[in-house]
PDB file of C-alpha atoms and ligand atoms in Angstrom:
ATOM      1  CA  MET A   1     -10.414  14.135  -3.634  1.00  0.00           C
ATOM      2  CA  ASN A   2      -7.359  15.743  -2.177  1.00  0.00           C
ATOM      3  CA  LEU A   3      -4.936  15.939  -5.259  1.00  0.00           C
ATOM      4  CA  PRO A   4      -2.209  15.947  -5.731  1.00  0.00           C
ATOM      5  CA  SER A   5      -1.399  14.543  -2.323  1.00  0.00           C
ATOM      6  CA  PRO A   6       0.969  16.592   0.123  1.00  0.00           C
ATOM      7  CA  ILE A   7       4.393  16.133   0.489  1.00  0.00           C
ATOM      8  CA  GLN A   8       5.688  16.981   3.750  1.00  0.00           C
ATOM      9  CA  ARG A   9       8.981  17.683   4.969  1.00  0.00           C
ATOM     10  CA  LEU A  10      10.162  15.708   8.072  1.00  0.00           C
ATOM     11  CA  TYR A  11      12.831  16.498  10.532  1.00  0.00           C
ATOM     12  CA  ASP A  12      14.935  14.491  12.903  1.00  0.00           C
ATOM     13  CA  PRO A  13      18.999  14.988  13.573  1.00  0.00           C
ATOM     14  CA  ILE A  14      19.162  11.461  12.223  1.00  0.00           C
ATOM     15  CA  TRP A  15      19.325  12.617   8.745  1.00  0.00           C
ATOM     16  CA  GLU A  16      19.577  16.396   8.973  1.00  0.00           C
ATOM     17  CA  ASN A  17      23.056  15.929  10.276  1.00  0.00           C
ATOM     18  CA  GLN A  18      23.658  13.790   7.244  1.00  0.00           C
ATOM     19  CA  GLU A  19      22.410  16.435   4.819  1.00  0.00           C
ATOM     20  CA  ILE A  20      19.699  14.189   4.054  1.00  0.00           C
ATOM     21  CA  GLU A  21      16.554  15.592   3.306  1.00  0.00           C
ATOM     22  CA  LEU A  22      13.635  13.129   3.734  1.00  0.00           C
ATOM     23  CA  TYR A  23       9.863  13.832   2.787  1.00  0.00           C
ATOM     24  CA  ILE A  24       6.741  11.772   2.562  1.00  0.00           C
ATOM     25  CA  LYS A  25       4.309  11.978   0.286  1.00  0.00           C
ATOM     26  CA  ARG A  26       0.940  11.913   1.899  1.00  0.00           C
ATOM     27  CA  GLU A  27      -1.393   9.469  -0.205  1.00  0.00           C
ATOM     28  CA  ASP A  28      -3.229   8.712   3.211  1.00  0.00           C
ATOM     29  CA  LEU A  29      -4.446  12.278   2.938  1.00  0.00           C
ATOM     30  CA  ILE A  30      -6.185  11.988  -0.293  1.00  0.00           C
ATOM     31  CA  HIS A  31      -9.575  11.018   0.948  1.00  0.00           C
ATOM     32  CA  PRO A  32     -10.627   9.969   4.419  1.00  0.00           C
ATOM     33  CA  ILE A  33     -11.324   6.198   3.483  1.00  0.00           C
ATOM     34  CA  VAL A  34     -10.571   5.638   0.138  1.00  0.00           C
ATOM     35  CA  ASN A  35      -6.884   6.984  -0.110  1.00  0.00           C
ATOM     36  CA  GLY A  36      -3.189   5.532  -0.544  1.00  0.00           C
ATOM     37  CA  ASN A  37      -2.193   2.957  -3.389  1.00  0.00           C
ATOM     38  CA  LYS A  38      -5.737   1.694  -3.151  1.00  0.00           C
ATOM     39  CA  TYR A  39      -6.934   5.121  -4.438  1.00  0.00           C
ATOM     40  CA  ARG A  40      -4.688   5.346  -7.133  1.00  0.00           C
ATOM     41  CA  LYS A  41      -5.482   1.519  -8.413  1.00  0.00           C
ATOM     42  CA  LEU A  42      -9.311   2.016  -8.279  1.00  0.00           C
ATOM     43  CA  LYS A  43      -9.130   5.405  -9.687  1.00  0.00           C
ATOM     44  CA  TYR A  44      -9.129   4.121 -13.913  1.00  0.00           C
ATOM     45  CA  ASN A  45     -10.822   1.035 -12.556  1.00  0.00           C
ATOM     46  CA  LEU A  46     -14.106   2.865 -11.651  1.00  0.00           C
ATOM     47  CA  GLU A  47     -13.779   5.066 -14.423  1.00  0.00           C
ATOM     48  CA  THR A  48     -14.837   2.374 -16.861  1.00  0.00           C
ATOM     49  CA  ASN A  49     -18.092   2.628 -15.213  1.00  0.00           C
ATOM     50  CA  PRO A  50     -18.585  -0.881 -13.357  1.00  0.00           C
ATOM     51  CA  LYS A  51     -22.339  -2.289 -12.608  1.00  0.00           C
ATOM     52  CA  CYS A  52     -20.981  -3.987 -10.146  1.00  0.00           C
ATOM     53  CA  ILE A  53     -17.112  -4.960  -8.952  1.00  0.00           C
ATOM     54  CA  ILE A  54     -16.236  -8.212  -7.572  1.00  0.00           C
ATOM     55  CA  THR A  55     -12.702  -8.921  -5.872  1.00  0.00           C
ATOM     56  CA  PHE A  56     -10.944 -10.934  -3.832  1.00  0.00           C
ATOM     57  CA  GLY A  57      -9.061 -10.187  -0.435  1.00  0.00           C
ATOM     58  CA  GLY A  58      -7.702 -11.674   3.124  1.00  0.00           C
ATOM     59  CA  ALA A  59     -10.063 -10.903   5.946  1.00  0.00           C
ATOM     60  CA  PHE A  60      -7.908  -8.071   7.174  1.00  0.00           C
ATOM     61  CA  SER A  61      -7.457  -6.738   3.615  1.00  0.00           C
ATOM     62  CA  ASN A  62      -6.971  -2.999   2.727  1.00  0.00           C
ATOM     63  CA  HIS A  63      -7.925  -3.403  -0.700  1.00  0.00           C
ATOM     64  CA  ILE A  64     -11.380  -5.159   0.297  1.00  0.00           C
ATOM     65  CA  HIS A  65     -11.959  -2.507   2.780  1.00  0.00           C
ATOM     66  CA  ALA A  66     -11.174   0.412  -0.030  1.00  0.00           C
ATOM     67  CA  THR A  67     -13.468  -1.050  -2.459  1.00  0.00           C
ATOM     68  CA  ALA A  68     -16.005  -1.737  -0.303  1.00  0.00           C
ATOM     69  CA  SER A  69     -15.712   1.995   0.729  1.00  0.00           C
ATOM     70  CA  ALA A  70     -15.619   3.478  -3.039  1.00  0.00           C
ATOM     71  CA  GLY A  71     -18.663   0.907  -3.887  1.00  0.00           C
ATOM     72  CA  LYS A  72     -20.527   3.030  -1.484  1.00  0.00           C
ATOM     73  CA  LEU A  73     -19.171   6.650  -2.381  1.00  0.00           C
ATOM     74  CA  TYR A  74     -19.458   5.869  -6.077  1.00  0.00           C
ATOM     75  CA  ASN A  75     -22.795   3.762  -5.602  1.00  0.00           C
ATOM     76  CA  ILE A  76     -21.728   0.631  -7.099  1.00  0.00           C
ATOM     77  CA  PRO A  77     -22.365  -2.780  -5.908  1.00  0.00           C
ATOM     78  CA  THR A  78     -19.524  -4.418  -4.545  1.00  0.00           C
ATOM     79  CA  VAL A  79     -18.537  -8.185  -4.039  1.00  0.00           C
ATOM     80  CA  GLY A  80     -15.650  -9.708  -1.703  1.00  0.00           C
ATOM     81  CA  ILE A  81     -14.836 -13.208  -2.038  1.00  0.00           C
ATOM     82  CA  ILE A  82     -13.097 -13.413   0.917  1.00  0.00           C
ATOM     83  CA  ARG A  83     -10.275 -16.242   2.242  1.00  0.00           C
ATOM     84  CA  GLY A  84     -11.137 -17.879   5.491  1.00  0.00           C
ATOM     85  CA  GLU A  85     -13.954 -17.985   7.509  1.00  0.00           C
ATOM     86  CA  LEU A  86     -16.423 -15.025   8.967  1.00  0.00           C
ATOM     87  CA  ASP A  87     -15.418 -13.550  11.951  1.00  0.00           C
ATOM     88  CA  GLU A  88     -18.422 -11.581  13.247  1.00  0.00           C
ATOM     89  CA  ASN A  89     -16.192  -8.868  15.044  1.00  0.00           C
ATOM     90  CA  ASN A  90     -13.292  -8.168  12.523  1.00  0.00           C
ATOM     91  CA  PRO A  91     -13.326  -4.913  12.065  1.00  0.00           C
ATOM     92  CA  THR A  92     -12.318  -5.034   8.459  1.00  0.00           C
ATOM     93  CA  LEU A  93     -14.798  -7.373   7.390  1.00  0.00           C
ATOM     94  CA  LEU A  94     -17.626  -5.356   9.726  1.00  0.00           C
ATOM     95  CA  HIS A  95     -16.757  -1.930   7.447  1.00  0.00           C
ATOM     96  CA  ALA A  96     -16.981  -4.055   4.103  1.00  0.00           C
ATOM     97  CA  ARG A  97     -20.831  -5.066   5.075  1.00  0.00           C
ATOM     98  CA  SER A  98     -21.910  -1.441   6.414  1.00  0.00           C
ATOM     99  CA  CYS A  99     -20.900  -0.099   2.995  1.00  0.00           C
ATOM    100  CA  GLY A 100     -22.913  -2.847   1.787  1.00  0.00           C
ATOM    101  CA  MET A 101     -20.229  -5.243   0.450  1.00  0.00           C
ATOM    102  CA  ASP A 102     -21.751  -8.543  -0.335  1.00  0.00           C
ATOM    103  CA  LEU A 103     -19.191 -10.943   1.610  1.00  0.00           C
ATOM    104  CA  ARG A 104     -18.697 -14.630   0.589  1.00  0.00           C
ATOM    105  CA  PHE A 105     -16.134 -16.540   2.048  1.00  0.00           C
ATOM    106  CA  ILE A 106     -14.094 -19.413   0.505  1.00  0.00           C
ATOM    107  CA  ASP A 107     -11.913 -22.174   2.126  1.00  0.00           C
ATOM    108  CA  ARG A 108      -7.982 -21.486   2.022  1.00  0.00           C
ATOM    109  CA  SER A 109      -7.059 -23.898  -0.745  1.00  0.00           C
ATOM    110  CA  THR A 110     -10.087 -22.750  -3.091  1.00  0.00           C
ATOM    111  CA  TYR A 111      -9.001 -19.067  -2.500  1.00  0.00           C
ATOM    112  CA  LYS A 112      -5.919 -19.870  -4.346  1.00  0.00           C
ATOM    113  CA  LEU A 113      -7.744 -20.854  -7.494  1.00  0.00           C
ATOM    114  CA  LYS A 114      -9.302 -16.895  -7.456  1.00  0.00           C
ATOM    115  CA  GLU A 115     -11.541 -17.000 -10.271  1.00  0.00           C
ATOM    116  CA  LYS A 116     -10.517 -20.089 -11.274  1.00  0.00           C
ATOM    117  CA  SER A 117     -11.991 -22.092  -8.872  1.00  0.00           C
ATOM    118  CA  ASP A 118     -15.756 -23.405  -9.282  1.00  0.00           C
ATOM    119  CA  VAL A 119     -17.377 -21.636  -6.255  1.00  0.00           C
ATOM    120  CA  ALA A 120     -15.824 -18.221  -7.495  1.00  0.00           C
ATOM    121  CA  LYS A 121     -16.790 -18.805 -11.126  1.00  0.00           C
ATOM    122  CA  SER A 122     -20.609 -19.635  -9.834  1.00  0.00           C
ATOM    123  CA  ILE A 123     -20.230 -16.330  -7.516  1.00  0.00           C
ATOM    124  CA  ILE A 124     -19.413 -14.184 -11.102  1.00  0.00           C
ATOM    125  CA  ALA A 125     -22.480 -15.890 -12.868  1.00  0.00           C
ATOM    126  CA  GLU A 126     -24.595 -14.082 -10.831  1.00  0.00           C
ATOM    127  CA  TYR A 127     -23.769 -10.711 -11.910  1.00  0.00           C
ATOM    128  CA  LYS A 128     -24.044  -9.041 -15.427  1.00  0.00           C
ATOM    129  CA  ASP A 129     -20.625  -7.754 -16.829  1.00  0.00           C
ATOM    130  CA  PRO A 130     -19.109  -7.272 -13.301  1.00  0.00           C
ATOM    131  CA  LEU A 131     -15.603  -5.613 -13.194  1.00  0.00           C
ATOM    132  CA  ILE A 132     -13.577  -8.342 -11.633  1.00  0.00           C
ATOM    133  CA  LEU A 133     -10.566  -7.070  -9.607  1.00  0.00           C
ATOM    134  CA  PRO A 134      -7.601  -9.262  -9.050  1.00  0.00           C
ATOM    135  CA  GLU A 135      -6.266  -9.356  -5.041  1.00  0.00           C
ATOM    136  CA  GLY A 136      -4.924  -6.500  -4.203  1.00  0.00           C
ATOM    137  CA  GLY A 137      -6.614  -4.176  -7.151  1.00  0.00           C
ATOM    138  CA  ASN A 138      -3.210  -4.948  -9.362  1.00  0.00           C
ATOM    139  CA  ASN A 139      -4.076  -4.771 -12.967  1.00  0.00           C
ATOM    140  CA  ALA A 140      -2.973  -2.335 -15.915  1.00  0.00           C
ATOM    141  CA  LEU A 141      -5.210   0.452 -14.813  1.00  0.00           C
ATOM    142  CA  ALA A 142      -4.335   0.413 -11.206  1.00  0.00           C
ATOM    143  CA  ARG A 143      -0.615   0.743 -12.298  1.00  0.00           C
ATOM    144  CA  LYS A 144      -1.841   3.635 -14.573  1.00  0.00           C
ATOM    145  CA  GLY A 145      -3.288   5.253 -11.435  1.00  0.00           C
ATOM    146  CA  THR A 146      -0.268   4.556  -8.811  1.00  0.00           C
ATOM    147  CA  SER A 147       2.094   5.970 -12.263  1.00  0.00           C
ATOM    148  CA  GLU A 148       0.444   9.646 -11.329  1.00  0.00           C
ATOM    149  CA  VAL A 149       2.116   9.062  -7.849  1.00  0.00           C
ATOM    150  CA  ALA A 150       5.569   9.681  -9.834  1.00  0.00           C
ATOM    151  CA  ILE A 151       4.081  12.340 -11.922  1.00  0.00           C
ATOM    152  CA  GLU A 152       3.043  14.264  -9.218  1.00  0.00           C
ATOM    153  CA  ILE A 153       6.385  14.247  -7.558  1.00  0.00           C
ATOM    154  CA  ASN A 154       8.078  15.115 -10.507  1.00  0.00           C
ATOM    155  CA  VAL A 155       5.940  18.430 -10.490  1.00  0.00           C
ATOM    156  CA  GLN A 156       6.269  18.987  -6.577  1.00  0.00           C
ATOM    157  CA  LEU A 157       9.427  18.239  -5.755  1.00  0.00           C
ATOM    158  CA  PRO A 158      11.562  17.480  -9.067  1.00  0.00           C
ATOM    159  CA  THR A 159      14.707  17.372  -7.256  1.00  0.00           C
ATOM    160  CA  VAL A 160      14.247  14.624  -5.134  1.00  0.00           C
ATOM    161  CA  ASN A 161      16.720  11.659  -6.302  1.00  0.00           C
ATOM    162  CA  TYR A 162      15.294   8.837  -4.162  1.00  0.00           C
ATOM    163  CA  ILE A 163      11.553   7.433  -4.265  1.00  0.00           C
ATOM    164  CA  ALA A 164      10.881   4.820  -1.817  1.00  0.00           C
ATOM    165  CA  LEU A 165       8.012   2.937  -1.013  1.00  0.00           C
ATOM    166  CA  SER A 166       6.592  -0.718   0.077  1.00  0.00           C
ATOM    167  CA  ALA A 167       5.464  -3.538  -1.943  1.00  0.00           C
ATOM    168  CA  GLY A 168       3.390  -6.166  -1.695  1.00  0.00           C
ATOM    169  CA  THR A 169       2.125  -7.055  -5.506  1.00  0.00           C
ATOM    170  CA  GLY A 170       4.813  -4.626  -6.834  1.00  0.00           C
ATOM    171  CA  GLY A 171       1.971  -2.873  -8.657  1.00  0.00           C
ATOM    172  CA  THR A 172       2.476   0.795  -6.994  1.00  0.00           C
ATOM    173  CA  ALA A 173       6.131   0.303  -7.341  1.00  0.00           C
ATOM    174  CA  SER A 174       5.733  -0.546 -10.968  1.00  0.00           C
ATOM    175  CA  GLY A 175       3.494   2.091 -12.009  1.00  0.00           C
ATOM    176  CA  ILE A 176       5.827   4.786 -10.121  1.00  0.00           C
ATOM    177  CA  ILE A 177       8.793   3.018 -12.004  1.00  0.00           C
ATOM    178  CA  SER A 178       7.513   3.554 -15.289  1.00  0.00           C
ATOM    179  CA  LYS A 179       7.380   7.335 -14.975  1.00  0.00           C
ATOM    180  CA  LYS A 180      10.364   8.183 -12.443  1.00  0.00           C
ATOM    181  CA  ARG A 181      12.905  10.324 -14.000  1.00  0.00           C
ATOM    182  CA  PRO A 182      16.130   8.777 -15.015  1.00  0.00           C
ATOM    183  CA  TYR A 183      18.254  10.560 -12.384  1.00  0.00           C
ATOM    184  CA  GLN A 184      16.019   8.869  -9.621  1.00  0.00           C
ATOM    185  CA  LYS A 185      16.044   5.543  -7.857  1.00  0.00           C
ATOM    186  CA  VAL A 186      13.320   3.714  -6.936  1.00  0.00           C
ATOM    187  CA  LEU A 187      13.795   1.621  -3.729  1.00  0.00           C
ATOM    188  CA  VAL A 188      11.392  -0.855  -3.085  1.00  0.00           C
ATOM    189  CA  PHE A 189      10.775  -2.241   0.265  1.00  0.00           C
ATOM    190  CA  SER A 190       9.253  -5.562   0.170  1.00  0.00           C
ATOM    191  CA  ALA A 191       6.188  -6.978   2.730  1.00  0.00           C
ATOM    192  CA  LEU A 192       6.944 -10.015   1.802  1.00  0.00           C
ATOM    193  CA  LYS A 193       9.814 -12.988   2.647  1.00  0.00           C
ATOM    194  CA  GLY A 194      12.079 -13.596  -0.652  1.00  0.00           C
ATOM    195  CA  ASP A 195      13.261 -11.504  -3.677  1.00  0.00           C
ATOM    196  CA  PHE A 196      10.643 -12.983  -6.136  1.00  0.00           C
ATOM    197  CA  LEU A 197       8.977  -9.395  -6.534  1.00  0.00           C
ATOM    198  CA  LYS A 198      11.873  -8.025  -8.378  1.00  0.00           C
ATOM    199  CA  ASN A 199      11.427 -10.583 -11.362  1.00  0.00           C
ATOM    200  CA  GLU A 200       7.402  -9.483 -11.256  1.00  0.00           C
ATOM    201  CA  ILE A 201       8.185  -5.738 -11.106  1.00  0.00           C
ATOM    202  CA  ILE A 202      10.435  -6.127 -13.810  1.00  0.00           C
ATOM    203  CA  ASP A 203       7.543  -7.892 -15.932  1.00  0.00           C
ATOM    204  CA  MET A 204       4.975  -5.164 -14.950  1.00  0.00           C
ATOM    205  CA  SER A 205       7.085  -2.081 -15.273  1.00  0.00           C
ATOM    206  CA  ARG A 206       9.407  -3.564 -17.932  1.00  0.00           C
ATOM    207  CA  SER A 207      12.279  -1.693 -16.382  1.00  0.00           C
ATOM    208  CA  SER A 208      15.082  -2.887 -13.849  1.00  0.00           C
ATOM    209  CA  ASP A 209      15.857   0.189 -12.788  1.00  0.00           C
ATOM    210  CA  PHE A 210      15.167   0.052  -9.348  1.00  0.00           C
ATOM    211  CA  GLU A 211      16.424  -1.662  -5.970  1.00  0.00           C
ATOM    212  CA  LEU A 212      14.494  -4.409  -4.333  1.00  0.00           C
ATOM    213  CA  GLN A 213      14.876  -4.511  -0.483  1.00  0.00           C
ATOM    214  CA  THR A 214      14.282  -7.320   1.312  1.00  0.00           C
ATOM    215  CA  ASP A 215      15.548  -6.933   4.536  1.00  0.00           C
ATOM    216  CA  TYR A 216      12.975  -5.424   6.461  1.00  0.00           C
ATOM    217  CA  GLN A 217      10.113  -7.590   6.373  1.00  0.00           C
ATOM    218  CA  PHE A 218       9.994  -8.616   9.975  1.00  0.00           C
ATOM    219  CA  GLY A 219       9.506 -12.299   9.301  1.00  0.00           C
ATOM    220  CA  GLY A 220       7.205 -12.092   6.204  1.00  0.00           C
ATOM    221  CA  TYR A 221       4.297 -10.880   5.453  1.00  0.00           C
ATOM    222  CA  ALA A 222       1.555  -9.534   7.852  1.00  0.00           C
ATOM    223  CA  ARG A 223       4.137 -10.731  10.869  1.00  0.00           C
ATOM    224  CA  THR A 224       5.095  -8.342  13.049  1.00  0.00           C
ATOM    225  CA  LYS A 225       8.021  -7.490  16.017  1.00  0.00           C
ATOM    226  CA  PRO A 226       7.828  -5.589  18.950  1.00  0.00           C
ATOM    227  CA  ASP A 227      10.489  -3.363  17.580  1.00  0.00           C
ATOM    228  CA  LEU A 228       8.630  -3.025  14.738  1.00  0.00           C
ATOM    229  CA  ILE A 229       5.556  -1.764  16.927  1.00  0.00           C
ATOM    230  CA  SER A 230       7.594   0.137  18.862  1.00  0.00           C
ATOM    231  CA  PHE A 231       8.989   2.197  16.401  1.00  0.00           C
ATOM    232  CA  ILE A 232       5.471   2.887  14.743  1.00  0.00           C
ATOM    233  CA  ASN A 233       4.684   4.416  18.054  1.00  0.00           C
ATOM    234  CA  GLN A 234       7.609   6.635  18.319  1.00  0.00           C
ATOM    235  CA  PHE A 235       7.402   7.452  14.827  1.00  0.00           C
ATOM    236  CA  TYR A 236       3.729   8.953  15.462  1.00  0.00           C
ATOM    237  CA  ASN A 237       4.977  10.514  18.682  1.00  0.00           C
ATOM    238  CA  ASP A 238       7.954  12.113  16.662  1.00  0.00           C
ATOM    239  CA  HIS A 239       5.978  12.975  13.322  1.00  0.00           C
ATOM    240  CA  ASP A 240       2.421  12.748  14.422  1.00  0.00           C
ATOM    241  CA  ILE A 241       2.054  10.327  11.574  1.00  0.00           C
ATOM    242  CA  ALA A 242       0.508   6.849  12.012  1.00  0.00           C
ATOM    243  CA  LEU A 243       2.194   4.162   9.764  1.00  0.00           C
ATOM    244  CA  ASP A 244       0.534   0.565   9.091  1.00  0.00           C
ATOM    245  CA  PRO A 245       2.389  -2.344  10.898  1.00  0.00           C
ATOM    246  CA  ILE A 246       2.062  -4.511   7.227  1.00  0.00           C
ATOM    247  CA  TYR A 247       3.594  -2.028   5.005  1.00  0.00           C
ATOM    248  CA  ASN A 248       4.383   1.276   5.672  1.00  0.00           C
ATOM    249  CA  GLY A 249       5.936   0.878   9.189  1.00  0.00           C
ATOM    250  CA  LYS A 250       8.202  -1.671   7.956  1.00  0.00           C
ATOM    251  CA  GLY A 251       9.484   0.133   5.213  1.00  0.00           C
ATOM    252  CA  MET A 252      10.316   3.561   6.523  1.00  0.00           C
ATOM    253  CA  PHE A 253      11.951   1.692   9.725  1.00  0.00           C
ATOM    254  CA  GLY A 254      14.218   0.421   6.712  1.00  0.00           C
ATOM    255  CA  ILE A 255      14.510   3.680   5.446  1.00  0.00           C
ATOM    256  CA  ILE A 256      15.669   5.201   8.529  1.00  0.00           C
ATOM    257  CA  ASP A 257      17.949   2.430   9.455  1.00  0.00           C
ATOM    258  CA  LEU A 258      19.450   2.383   5.789  1.00  0.00           C
ATOM    259  CA  ILE A 259      19.984   6.163   6.575  1.00  0.00           C
ATOM    260  CA  GLN A 260      21.665   5.271   9.896  1.00  0.00           C
ATOM    261  CA  LYS A 261      24.186   3.000   7.904  1.00  0.00           C
ATOM    262  CA  ARG A 262      25.152   5.425   5.597  1.00  0.00           C
ATOM    263  CA  PHE A 263      23.451   4.423   2.668  1.00  0.00           C
ATOM    264  CA  PHE A 264      22.619   7.242   1.077  1.00  0.00           C
ATOM    265  CA  PRO A 265      25.225  10.193   0.069  1.00  0.00           C
ATOM    266  CA  LYS A 266      25.321  13.757   1.636  1.00  0.00           C
ATOM    267  CA  GLY A 267      22.594  15.512   0.062  1.00  0.00           C
ATOM    268  CA  SER A 268      20.184  13.261  -1.231  1.00  0.00           C
ATOM    269  CA  LYS A 269      17.213  14.112  -1.028  1.00  0.00           C
ATOM    270  CA  LEU A 270      14.597  11.083  -0.369  1.00  0.00           C
ATOM    271  CA  VAL A 271      10.586  11.031  -0.461  1.00  0.00           C
ATOM    272  CA  TRP A 272       8.719   7.821   1.217  1.00  0.00           C
ATOM    273  CA  VAL A 273       5.403   7.658  -0.245  1.00  0.00           C
ATOM    274  CA  LEU A 274       2.904   6.529   2.377  1.00  0.00           C
ATOM    275  CA  THR A 275       0.644   4.483   0.963  1.00  0.00           C
ATOM    276  CA  GLY A 276      -2.066   4.361   3.499  1.00  0.00           C
ATOM    277  CA  GLY A 277      -3.085   0.937   5.096  1.00  0.00           C
ATOM    278  CA  GLN A 278      -4.151   2.663   8.441  1.00  0.00           C
ATOM    279  CA  GLN A 279      -6.988   0.760   8.862  1.00  0.00           C
ATOM    280  CA  GLY A 280      -4.447  -2.121   9.154  1.00  0.00           C
ATOM    281  CA  ASN A 281      -3.567  -0.477  12.639  1.00  0.00           C
ATOM    282  CA  ILE A 282      -7.484  -1.466  13.644  1.00  0.00           C
ATOM    283  CA  ALA A 283      -6.995  -4.807  12.585  1.00  0.00           C
ATOM    284  CA  TRP A 284      -3.702  -5.274  14.376  1.00  0.00           C
ATOM    285  CA  ASN A 285      -4.816  -4.056  17.558  1.00  0.00           C
ATOM    286  CA  TYR A 286      -7.893  -6.355  17.633  1.00  0.00           C
ATOM    287  CA  MET A 287      -5.984  -9.512  17.027  1.00  0.00           C
ATOM    288  CA  ASN A 288      -3.255  -8.723  19.229  1.00  0.00           C
ATOM    289  CA  GLY A 289      -5.295  -6.538  21.846  1.00  0.00           C
ATOM    290  CA  GLY A 290      -3.988  -3.452  21.563  1.00  0.00           C
ATOM    291  CA  GLY A 291      -0.946  -1.364  21.631  1.00  0.00           C
ATOM    292  CA  LEU A 292      -0.531   0.165  18.121  1.00  0.00           C
ATOM    293  CA  ILE A 293      -1.114   4.002  17.436  1.00  0.00           C
ATOM    294  CA  GLU A 294      -4.417   4.402  15.257  1.00  0.00           C
ATOM    295  CA  ILE A 295      -5.023   7.636  13.397  1.00  0.00           C
TER     296      ILE A 295
HETATM  297  C1  PLP B   1      -1.400  -0.044   2.597  1.00  0.00           C
HETATM  298  C2  PLP B   1      -0.657  -0.609   1.294  1.00  0.00           C
HETATM  299  N1  PLP B   1       0.594  -0.004   1.110  1.00  0.00           N
HETATM  300  C3  PLP B   1       1.147  -0.942   0.093  1.00  0.00           C
HETATM  301  C4  PLP B   1       0.737  -2.175  -0.529  1.00  0.00           C
HETATM  302  C5  PLP B   1       1.427  -3.039  -1.534  1.00  0.00           C
HETATM  303  O1  PLP B   1       1.178  -1.995  -2.643  1.00  0.00           O
HETATM  304  P1  PLP B   1       1.450  -3.428  -4.159  1.00  0.00           P
HETATM  305  O2  PLP B   1       0.597  -4.408  -3.794  1.00  0.00           O
HETATM  306  O3  PLP B   1       1.251  -2.365  -5.200  1.00  0.00           O
HETATM  307  O4  PLP B   1       2.720  -3.473  -3.795  1.00  0.00           O
HETATM  308  C6  PLP B   1      -0.596  -2.326   0.078  1.00  0.00           C
HETATM  309  C7  PLP B   1      -1.204  -3.380  -0.651  1.00  0.00           C
HETATM  310  O5  PLP B   1      -1.396  -3.643  -1.812  1.00  0.00           O
HETATM  311  C8  PLP B   1      -1.599  -1.854   0.583  1.00  0.00           C
HETATM  312  O6  PLP B   1      -2.363  -2.196   1.198  1.00  0.00           O
END
């Protein structure tokens, strides 16, 4: 594993002209497949030496993709309880299956109950002492793992005063908030509609010392708009970095928009935590007939 993940400076007159430094922490470079916040979340869970991992996710889930990959890498059987029906050509599920993940499909209303549903209970009962990971992989050990992102930043670039990242469950943000320095502001860009994540992050991190940005979710979870897709493609042309359309593309769009709106004081040093997720670009192209940059 390539740790600490490298921090790279980005250059563009948009921020250079305001004397703002923008950096990106390349969590996507930790490992070719098991990387980003998925690596951080799995790390301490894997250290419990599970005999088997059972987890939950949607058909295009980064977490399913990463858990299946980690299972193959460390020789641990994995089971994915997937929302909805099998689509034989879905690239995320094809990958998971190629890693040996046992895929079980459950209908959407049963899926909502997760491990409390009878179907999931009977799947779980088939295995001896399985490690059950929630959807998105967010548990206490996962947050211990994500807190190490802040620990690394504070060694690599201690003068940074804004740490920004995207959030789904808020687990990654919570870990980072728990280890940030008092002079650092954490900006959390919600990938979901609404502001309910605020209380969830407060509950998980026991801190309200962060700011939730809710204006850059492009219509809600997994929704995209043409200007987001154009932004991601342009960003790739300018910086040679592929952002995913579900999390990092939306958040980076937000950071640059806030810079243009003069949200950050002159002299600010910002780091964007690139949480991986680029397998989502392949999934997006599969769903939408192409048009988005892939790694
Ligand atoms: C690539 C990527 N970035 C960010 C997130 C959001 O992380 P969290 O759920 O910890 O807020 C996820 C999903 O969990 C993800 O797959």
